[in-house]
Coordinates of C-alpha atoms in Angstrom, one line a residue:
Chain U
M1195 CA -0.1 -0.1 0.2
K1196 CA 1.4 3.5 -0.7
P1197 CA 1.7 5.4 2.4
R1198 CA -0.7 8.3 1.1
D1199 CA -3.8 5.7 0.5
T1200 CA -7.0 6.3 2.3
L1201 CA -8.7 3.8 4.1
G1202 CA -11.4 3.6 1.8
Q1203 CA -9.1 2.9 -1.3
K1204 CA -7.4 0.4 0.8
L1205 CA -10.8 -1.4 1.9
A1206 CA -11.4 -1.7 -1.7
G1207 CA -8.8 -2.9 -2.5
Y1208 CA -9.3 -6.0 0.3
G1209 CA -12.9 -6.5 -1.3
I1210 CA -14.5 -4.7 1.7
S1211 CA -17.3 -2.8 0.6
R1212 CA -19.0 0.5 1.4
R1213 CA -22.0 -1.5 2.9
A1214 CA -19.6 -3.2 4.7
L1215 CA -18.5 -0.3 6.0
L1216 CA -21.7 1.1 6.9
K1217 CA -22.4 -2.1 8.8
F1218 CA -19.4 -1.6 10.7
A1219 CA -20.2 2.4 11.3
A1220 CA -23.6 1.2 12.5
A1221 CA -22.1 -1.0 15.0
A1222 CA -19.5 1.6 16.1
A1223 CA -22.5 3.8 16.6
T1224 CA -24.9 1.6 18.7
S1225 CA -21.1 0.7 20.6
L1226 CA -20.3 4.3 21.0
A1227 CA -24.1 5.1 22.4
L1228 CA -24.1 7.7 19.3
P1229 CA -27.4 8.1 17.2
P1230 CA -27.8 5.8 14.5
G1231 CA -28.4 8.5 12.1
V1232 CA -24.4 9.2 12.0
A1233 CA -23.2 5.9 10.8
P1234 CA -23.1 7.0 7.4
A1235 CA -21.2 10.0 8.9
I1236 CA -18.7 7.8 10.5
A1237 CA -18.2 5.7 7.3
E1238 CA -17.2 8.7 5.2
S1239 CA -14.9 9.4 7.7
L1240 CA -12.9 6.3 7.8
S1241 CA -13.0 5.5 4.0
G1242 CA -11.2 9.1 3.9
A1243 CA -8.8 9.3 6.7
R1244 CA -5.3 8.0 6.6
R1245 CA -4.5 4.7 9.0
Q1246 CA -3.5 5.9 11.9
S1247 CA 0.2 4.7 13.2
L1248 CA -0.3 2.9 16.9
I1249 CA 2.4 2.0 18.8
W1250 CA 2.1 -1.0 21.7
L1251 CA 4.1 -1.5 24.3
S1252 CA 3.6 -4.0 26.7
F1253 CA 5.1 -3.4 30.2
Q1254 CA 4.5 -5.6 33.6
D1255 CA 1.7 -7.9 32.2
C1256 CA 0.5 -11.2 31.5
T1257 CA -0.7 -10.9 27.7
G1258 CA -4.0 -11.2 28.8
C1259 CA -5.0 -8.0 27.7
L1260 CA -3.7 -8.5 24.2
E1261 CA -5.1 -12.1 24.2
S1262 CA -8.4 -10.5 25.1
L1263 CA -8.3 -7.7 21.9
T1264 CA -6.7 -10.3 19.3
R1265 CA -8.1 -13.7 19.7
S1266 CA -11.9 -14.6 18.5
D1267 CA -13.5 -17.3 17.5
A1268 CA -15.1 -16.0 14.7
P1269 CA -13.7 -12.6 12.6
G1270 CA -16.4 -10.2 14.1
I1271 CA -16.9 -7.0 12.4
E1272 CA -15.3 -5.0 15.3
R1273 CA -12.4 -6.6 13.9
L1274 CA -12.4 -4.3 11.0
I1275 CA -10.7 -2.0 13.0
F1276 CA -7.3 -3.8 12.5
D1277 CA -8.0 -2.2 8.7
F1278 CA -8.0 1.1 10.3
I1279 CA -4.8 1.1 12.0
S1280 CA -1.0 0.8 11.3
L1281 CA -0.2 -1.2 14.5
D1282 CA 3.9 -0.4 13.9
Y1283 CA 5.1 -1.6 16.8
Q1284 CA 4.2 -5.0 18.7
E1285 CA 6.5 -6.8 20.4
T1286 CA 4.7 -10.0 20.9
L1287 CA 3.0 -9.7 17.4
M1288 CA 5.8 -8.9 15.2
A1289 CA 8.2 -11.0 13.5
A1290 CA 11.1 -8.4 13.9
A1291 CA 13.3 -9.3 17.2
G1292 CA 16.6 -7.7 18.4
A1293 CA 17.8 -5.2 17.4
A1294 CA 15.5 -5.2 14.2
A1295 CA 12.8 -4.5 16.5
D1296 CA 14.3 -1.8 18.4
E1297 CA 14.9 -0.1 14.8
T1298 CA 11.3 -0.1 13.9
L1299 CA 10.1 1.5 17.3
V1300 CA 12.8 4.0 16.7
R1301 CA 11.8 4.4 13.0
A1302 CA 7.9 4.6 14.0
A1303 CA 8.1 7.0 16.7
R1304 CA 10.4 9.5 14.2
D1305 CA 7.5 9.1 11.5
N1306 CA 5.0 9.6 13.1
H1307 CA 6.0 12.2 15.9
G1308 CA 3.2 14.1 17.3
K1309 CA 0.6 11.6 15.4
Y1310 CA 0.7 8.1 16.8
L1311 CA -1.2 6.7 19.4
L1312 CA 0.5 5.0 22.2
A1313 CA -0.9 1.9 23.2
I1314 CA -0.2 0.4 26.8
D1315 CA -0.8 -2.8 28.5
G1316 CA 0.6 -3.6 32.0
S1317 CA 1.6 -1.5 34.8
V1318 CA 4.8 0.3 35.4
P1319 CA 7.3 -0.8 38.2
T1320 CA 9.3 2.3 39.6
A1321 CA 11.1 0.8 42.7
E1322 CA 14.9 0.3 42.4
G1323 CA 14.7 2.5 39.1
G1324 CA 12.3 0.6 37.3
V1325 CA 14.5 -2.5 37.0
H1326 CA 11.7 -4.9 37.6
S1327 CA 10.9 -4.9 33.7
M1328 CA 13.0 -3.9 30.7
V1329 CA 13.1 -4.3 27.2
G1330 CA 16.4 -4.5 25.8
G1331 CA 18.3 -2.9 28.5
R1332 CA 15.7 0.1 29.1
T1333 CA 13.0 0.0 31.7
N1334 CA 9.7 0.3 31.2
M1335 CA 10.0 4.0 32.7
D1336 CA 12.7 5.0 30.5
M1337 CA 10.4 3.8 27.3
L1338 CA 7.4 5.5 28.4
A1339 CA 8.9 9.0 29.3
E1340 CA 10.4 9.0 25.6
L1341 CA 7.3 7.3 23.8
A1342 CA 4.7 9.4 25.4
E1343 CA 6.5 12.6 24.6
G1344 CA 5.7 12.2 21.0
A1345 CA 2.2 10.8 21.1
A1346 CA -0.9 12.0 20.4
A1347 CA -2.6 10.2 23.1
V1348 CA -1.4 7.2 25.2
L1349 CA -4.3 4.4 25.8
A1350 CA -4.0 2.6 28.9
I1351 CA -5.6 -0.8 28.0
G1352 CA -6.0 -3.1 30.7
T1353 CA -6.6 -2.3 34.5
C1354 CA -2.7 -2.9 35.2
A1355 CA -1.8 -0.2 32.7
A1356 CA -5.1 1.6 34.2
Y1357 CA -4.6 1.9 37.7
G1358 CA -1.6 -0.5 38.6
G1359 CA -3.8 -3.6 38.6
I1360 CA -2.4 -6.8 40.1
P1361 CA 1.2 -6.3 40.2
K1362 CA 0.2 -3.1 42.6
A1363 CA -1.7 -5.0 44.6
A1364 CA -0.2 -5.3 48.2
P1365 CA 2.5 -5.4 49.0
N1366 CA 3.2 -4.2 45.8
P1367 CA 6.9 -5.4 45.8
T1368 CA 7.7 -3.3 42.7
S1369 CA 5.9 -0.3 43.6
A1370 CA 4.4 -0.5 39.9
V1371 CA 1.6 2.2 39.5
G1372 CA -0.4 2.8 36.0
I1373 CA 0.4 5.1 33.3
A1374 CA -1.3 8.2 34.8
D1375 CA 0.5 8.3 37.6
L1376 CA 3.7 9.0 35.1
V1377 CA 2.3 10.8 32.3
K1378 CA 1.4 13.9 33.0
E1379 CA 1.5 15.9 29.9
K1380 CA -0.6 13.9 27.4
P1381 CA -4.6 12.8 27.2
I1382 CA -4.8 9.3 28.6
V1383 CA -7.6 6.9 27.9
N1384 CA -7.9 4.0 30.4
I1385 CA -9.5 1.0 29.4
P1386 CA -9.9 -1.2 31.9
G1387 CA -10.8 -4.8 32.8
C1388 CA -9.0 -7.7 33.4
P1389 CA -8.8 -8.2 30.4
P1390 CA -10.9 -5.5 28.7
I1391 CA -13.5 -5.7 26.7
P1392 CA -12.4 -5.6 23.0
E1393 CA -15.3 -3.1 21.7
V1394 CA -14.3 -0.9 24.0
L1395 CA -10.8 -0.3 22.3
T1396 CA -12.5 -0.2 19.1
G1397 CA -14.7 2.2 19.8
V1398 CA -12.1 4.7 21.4
L1399 CA -10.3 4.4 18.0
V1400 CA -13.3 5.1 16.1
N1401 CA -14.2 8.2 17.8
F1402 CA -10.7 9.5 17.4
L1403 CA -10.3 8.4 13.8
T1404 CA -13.9 9.9 13.5
F1405 CA -14.1 13.1 15.4
G1406 CA -10.4 13.6 15.5
R1407 CA -10.4 13.8 19.2
L1408 CA -11.0 11.4 22.4
P1409 CA -14.2 10.0 23.9
D1410 CA -15.8 12.0 26.7
L1411 CA -14.0 10.2 30.0
D1412 CA -15.4 9.7 33.6
D1413 CA -13.5 11.1 36.3
L1414 CA -11.2 8.2 36.4
G1415 CA -10.4 8.4 32.5
R1416 CA -12.8 5.8 31.2
P1417 CA -14.6 6.6 28.3
L1418 CA -18.4 7.0 29.5
A1419 CA -20.1 5.7 26.7
Y1420 CA -18.9 2.2 28.3
F1421 CA -18.0 3.0 32.0
G1422 CA -21.1 5.7 32.4
T1423 CA -23.2 3.0 34.1
T1424 CA -22.6 0.6 36.5
I1425 CA -22.9 -3.6 36.0
H1426 CA -25.6 -3.6 38.4
D1427 CA -27.7 -0.9 36.5
Q1428 CA -27.3 -2.6 33.6
C1429 CA -27.7 -6.1 34.6
Y1430 CA -30.7 -8.3 33.8
R1431 CA -30.8 -9.7 37.0
R1432 CA -31.2 -6.5 38.6
P1433 CA -35.0 -7.0 39.1
Y1434 CA -34.3 -9.5 41.5
Y1435 CA -32.3 -7.8 43.8
D1436 CA -35.5 -5.1 43.8
Q1437 CA -37.5 -7.6 44.7
G1438 CA -34.9 -9.0 47.1
K1439 CA -34.5 -12.0 45.9
F1440 CA -30.7 -13.2 46.3
A1441 CA -28.9 -16.8 46.1
H1442 CA -27.1 -17.3 49.3
S1443 CA -25.1 -20.1 47.7
F1444 CA -23.9 -21.2 44.3
D1445 CA -26.2 -24.5 44.5
D1446 CA -29.1 -23.3 46.4
E1447 CA -32.9 -22.4 45.0
G1448 CA -31.8 -19.0 44.5
A1449 CA -28.8 -19.5 42.3
R1450 CA -30.8 -22.1 40.0
Q1451 CA -33.6 -19.7 39.5
G1452 CA -30.9 -17.4 38.7
W1453 CA -31.6 -14.6 40.9
C1454 CA -29.4 -11.8 42.2
L1455 CA -25.8 -12.4 43.4
F1456 CA -25.3 -9.2 45.5
E1457 CA -25.1 -11.9 48.9
L1458 CA -22.3 -13.6 47.0
G1459 CA -20.0 -11.0 46.9
C1460 CA -20.9 -9.7 43.5
K1461 CA -19.2 -6.1 43.0
G1462 CA -21.7 -4.9 40.0
P1463 CA -23.2 -2.1 42.1
T1464 CA -19.7 -0.3 42.6
T1465 CA -18.3 -1.5 39.4
R1466 CA -18.4 0.2 35.7
N1467 CA -17.9 -1.5 32.1
A1468 CA -20.2 -2.7 29.7
C1469 CA -20.3 -6.4 30.4
A1470 CA -23.7 -6.6 30.9
S1471 CA -24.5 -4.9 27.3
L1472 CA -21.2 -5.6 25.3
K1473 CA -20.8 -9.2 26.8
W1474 CA -17.9 -11.3 26.0
N1475 CA -17.0 -14.3 23.4
G1476 CA -19.0 -12.7 21.0
G1477 CA -21.7 -11.9 22.9
T1478 CA -22.2 -14.9 24.6
S1479 CA -22.3 -14.5 28.0
F1480 CA -20.5 -12.5 30.9
P1481 CA -19.5 -13.5 34.8
I1482 CA -23.0 -12.6 36.2
Q1483 CA -24.6 -14.6 33.5
S1484 CA -22.4 -17.3 33.6
G1485 CA -23.7 -17.5 37.6
H1486 CA -20.6 -15.9 39.2
G1487 CA -20.6 -12.6 40.7
C1488 CA -18.9 -9.3 39.6
L1489 CA -15.2 -9.0 40.5
G1490 CA -15.0 -5.2 40.0
C1491 CA -12.0 -5.5 37.9
S1492 CA -12.4 -2.6 35.9
E1493 CA -12.2 -0.7 39.0
P1494 CA -8.6 0.6 40.6
D1495 CA -7.3 -1.6 43.2
F1496 CA -9.9 -4.0 42.9
W1497 CA -7.4 -7.1 44.0
D1498 CA -7.0 -5.1 47.8
K1499 CA -11.1 -4.5 48.4
G1500 CA -11.5 -7.5 50.3
S1501 CA -12.7 -11.2 49.5
F1502 CA -14.5 -11.7 46.0
Y1503 CA -17.3 -13.9 47.8
T1504 CA -17.4 -10.8 50.5
S1505 CA -20.7 -9.0 50.0
L1506 CA -20.5 -5.4 49.7
S1507 CA -23.2 -5.1 52.5
G1508 CA -21.0 -6.7 54.6
G1509 CA -22.2 -9.7 55.1
E1510 CA -19.6 -12.8 54.9
G1511 CA -21.1 -13.5 51.3
P1512 CA -21.4 -17.1 50.7
P1513 CA -21.3 -20.1 52.8
W1514 CA -17.3 -20.7 53.2
D1515 CA -17.9 -24.6 52.5
A1516 CA -19.3 -23.8 48.7
V1517 CA -15.5 -22.6 48.5
G1518 CA -13.9 -24.5 51.2
G1519 CA -12.7 -27.0 49.4
A1520 CA -10.3 -24.9 47.3
A1521 CA -9.7 -23.4 50.9
A1522 CA -9.1 -26.7 52.9
V1523 CA -6.0 -27.1 50.0
G1524 CA -4.3 -24.5 51.3
L1525 CA -4.7 -23.2 54.6
G1526 CA -1.6 -21.4 55.6
I1527 CA -2.2 -19.4 52.3
G1528 CA -6.1 -19.5 52.6
G1529 CA -5.9 -18.6 56.5
A1530 CA -3.9 -15.5 55.3
A1531 CA -5.9 -14.4 52.2
A1532 CA -9.1 -14.6 54.8
F1533 CA -7.8 -12.5 57.2
A1534 CA -6.6 -10.3 54.6
A1535 CA -10.0 -10.4 53.4
R1536 CA -11.8 -9.4 56.8
R1537 CA -9.0 -6.6 57.5
S1538 CA -10.0 -4.9 53.9
R1539 CA -14.0 -5.2 54.8
A1540 CA -12.8 -1.0 56.2
A1541 CA -11.5 -0.5 52.3
V1542 CA -15.0 -1.8 50.9
D1543 CA -16.5 0.4 53.2
R1544 CA -14.4 3.1 52.1
Q1545 CA -14.8 2.4 48.5
L1546 CA -18.7 2.2 48.9
A1547 CA -18.8 5.7 50.5
K1548 CA -16.3 7.0 47.3
E1549 CA -18.9 5.4 45.1
W1550 CA -21.9 6.7 46.6
Q1551 CA -20.5 10.4 46.9
R1552 CA -19.6 10.2 43.4
D1553 CA -22.9 9.4 42.4
H1554 CA -24.5 11.4 44.7
G1555 CA -22.3 14.7 45.0
A1556 CA -20.7 16.2 47.6
T1557 CA -23.6 17.0 49.8
A1558 CA -23.9 13.6 50.5
T1559 CA -20.6 13.3 52.2
S1560 CA -21.4 13.3 55.8
K1561 CA -24.7 11.2 55.6
T1562 CA -22.4 8.5 53.8
E1563 CA -19.7 8.8 56.9
E1564 CA -22.2 8.7 59.6
D1565 CA -24.4 6.4 58.3
G1566 CA -22.2 4.4 56.0
P1567 CA -23.7 3.4 52.2
Chain T
M677 CA -48.2 -9.5 22.4
D678 CA -48.1 -7.5 25.4
E679 CA -50.4 -4.6 24.1
R680 CA -50.1 -2.9 27.5
D681 CA -46.1 -2.5 27.4
P682 CA -45.8 1.3 28.0
F683 CA -42.1 1.1 26.8
L684 CA -43.6 -0.8 23.6
N685 CA -46.0 1.8 23.4
A686 CA -43.7 4.6 23.7
L687 CA -41.7 3.1 21.2
M688 CA -44.2 2.4 18.4
G689 CA -45.1 6.5 19.0
E690 CA -42.0 7.0 18.7
V691 CA -42.1 5.1 15.2
R692 CA -45.3 6.9 14.2
M693 CA -43.5 10.5 14.7
L694 CA -40.6 9.3 12.2
L695 CA -43.0 7.9 9.9
S696 CA -45.3 11.3 9.8
R697 CA -41.7 13.2 9.7
L698 CA -40.3 11.1 6.4
L699 CA -43.9 11.8 4.7
D700 CA -43.2 15.6 5.6
D701 CA -40.0 16.6 4.6
G702 CA -38.7 13.4 3.3
G703 CA -35.8 12.6 6.1
P704 CA -34.9 9.4 7.1
G705 CA -35.3 8.1 11.1
Q706 CA -33.1 5.5 13.2
I707 CA -34.2 3.6 16.3
D708 CA -31.1 1.8 17.9
L709 CA -33.2 -1.2 19.7
M710 CA -29.3 -2.6 21.3
R711 CA -28.9 0.5 22.8
L712 CA -32.5 0.1 24.8
P713 CA -33.7 -2.5 27.2
M714 CA -34.8 -5.2 24.9
P715 CA -34.5 -8.4 26.4
P716 CA -35.8 -11.1 24.0
E717 CA -39.2 -11.4 24.9
R718 CA -40.1 -8.0 24.7
R719 CA -38.5 -7.5 21.1
Q720 CA -40.0 -10.9 20.1
D721 CA -43.0 -8.3 21.0
L722 CA -41.9 -5.3 19.1
Q723 CA -41.4 -7.7 16.1
D724 CA -44.9 -9.2 16.4
M725 CA -46.5 -5.3 16.8
L726 CA -44.6 -4.3 13.7
G727 CA -45.7 -7.4 11.6
R728 CA -43.9 -8.3 8.3
G729 CA -44.5 -6.9 4.8
E730 CA -43.7 -8.1 1.4
V731 CA -39.9 -6.7 1.4
E732 CA -37.1 -9.2 2.7
I733 CA -33.5 -8.9 1.5
T734 CA -30.4 -10.2 2.8
L735 CA -27.3 -8.3 2.6
D736 CA -23.7 -10.2 2.3
A737 CA -21.3 -7.9 3.4
A738 CA -18.7 -9.0 6.5
G739 CA -21.4 -11.4 7.4
T740 CA -25.1 -11.7 6.8
S741 CA -27.6 -8.8 7.3
L742 CA -31.4 -9.3 7.3
I743 CA -33.4 -6.4 6.1
R744 CA -36.7 -6.7 6.3
E745 CA -40.4 -4.5 5.7
T746 CA -42.7 -4.4 8.6
A747 CA -46.5 -4.3 8.0
Y748 CA -46.1 -0.6 8.1
A749 CA -44.9 0.8 4.8
G750 CA -41.1 2.5 5.2
V751 CA -40.8 1.2 8.2
W752 CA -38.1 -1.4 7.7
W753 CA -36.6 -4.2 10.7
I754 CA -32.6 -4.2 10.4
E755 CA -30.5 -6.9 11.7
H756 CA -26.2 -6.3 10.9
R757 CA -24.8 -9.9 11.8
D758 CA -21.2 -10.5 11.5
R759 CA -19.5 -13.3 10.1
G760 CA -19.7 -15.3 13.6
G761 CA -23.3 -14.7 13.1
R762 CA -23.5 -12.4 16.3
M763 CA -25.5 -9.1 16.2
V764 CA -23.6 -6.2 15.7
A765 CA -26.4 -4.0 15.3
N766 CA -30.4 -4.1 15.1
L767 CA -32.1 -1.0 13.9
I768 CA -36.0 0.4 12.9
E769 CA -35.2 2.3 10.0
V770 CA -38.2 4.7 8.5
A771 CA -37.3 5.2 4.7
Q772 CA -38.6 4.8 1.6
M773 CA -35.6 2.3 1.1
P774 CA -32.7 1.7 4.1
A775 CA -30.0 3.6 2.8
I776 CA -27.4 0.5 2.9
V777 CA -29.3 -0.8 0.1
P778 CA -29.1 1.5 -3.0
P779 CA -25.7 1.4 -4.7
T780 CA -24.1 5.0 -5.0
D781 CA -23.7 7.0 -8.4
E782 CA -19.7 6.4 -8.1
E783 CA -20.3 2.4 -7.5
M784 CA -22.7 2.4 -10.6
R785 CA -20.2 4.4 -12.6
A786 CA -17.7 1.6 -11.7
S787 CA -19.8 -1.0 -12.8
L788 CA -20.6 0.9 -16.2
A789 CA -17.0 1.0 -16.8
A790 CA -16.4 -2.6 -15.8
L791 CA -18.8 -3.5 -18.2
H792 CA -17.5 -1.1 -21.2
A793 CA -13.7 -3.1 -20.2
R794 CA -15.6 -6.5 -20.7
D795 CA -17.3 -5.4 -24.5
M796 CA -14.0 -3.9 -25.6
K797 CA -12.2 -7.5 -24.3
E798 CA -15.2 -9.5 -25.9
A799 CA -14.8 -7.4 -29.3
G800 CA -11.2 -8.0 -29.6
R801 CA -11.4 -11.4 -29.6

């Protein structure tokens, strides 16, 4: 492809028709909560745009985010996004290695200086000068500082990049932090989730290519179109919560009836994400639909907010015999975890109060502090 | 079919408003059903309310799409699916013909050029 070709010309060369592009635009408009009437405008903007350079760095991560975004059992229409971008550097996917890979990175950053999007999965270790995660002899901290400087914007993909995630969990031996803790001079979009939902990245890229700017964000830097409401508010089991119908164990009558999982520790009420609407695995299901509560993985410090099986209202969650098999195997570890979970109860209360205040304004502060959530 | 569902009655009111506008100024309108609280039962109720017309189009572009006229002329039920069969958009479009169906002038000019080229090739044989 000649570098100056538009996406429309390139897509036509690949046999992707105007109608296929219109379908993609209709799906993108739905995903971004835009009026469906803007789909033709999205398609026209995309077909006239140049390919967007994307440099993707993987720091202190498990590669689960990349797996989520690139693996699919069927080529969904959202995969067309890979025709709209030029993925100029991604260590796991690229064929080049060693010095050739380093040269690719330098060239991509130089040729697209000020224009490329910098995507990062994984947190950044800062302890001892950042030596706990290095690529080609350079610390993640150094790479981030250098490449963020030349980026148009930074996409923090996954909870680790957004907020530190699992590496930041107590006791955080590498002093891991999220991207926004280190990058202050560039716009940043957080796309949290462990892993994140692929369609959210697609939506952010479509928004950037179509409107030339990043989408509107919430106070935690997440796209409002996807993180504007809680899982709880979108959950198909919500009517059971309102009716007071709860499962009390994973194999009781309530569980069989598909009642609300709140008392089994579901973090849906304090978690903002689009799992309940976009779902996973080609729209097949999401954790609550599969019978397990939400873990709250798209929220900061989700790993340190107490047991996944302790209810947000302070109950002890499911009977421990339901999960006791695993706990019994490693009594020492399990005991420590259980102790930590109970000790973290105060942290849960603080988080609930914070969420409540965010939703109801500062005037509610005194009530929340006095009465609890 | 639940005629008493106030949500569906409101939705049908919006369809009526869009059709009225189409007749007034020719402007098409769309309703995005995937962004509305539409569990399968309610979706089926809506389909039953709208009924089926005489035209049904299958579009094969990056997956199959169903474009079906409802019992109300000018009101179309559209389901876009990807290659895996997953629905990626579900719309009600109020228009003489959904915008995705008719070819553009540019596409028809390209077809004309291709037909000319074919004739030239045949003439050269």
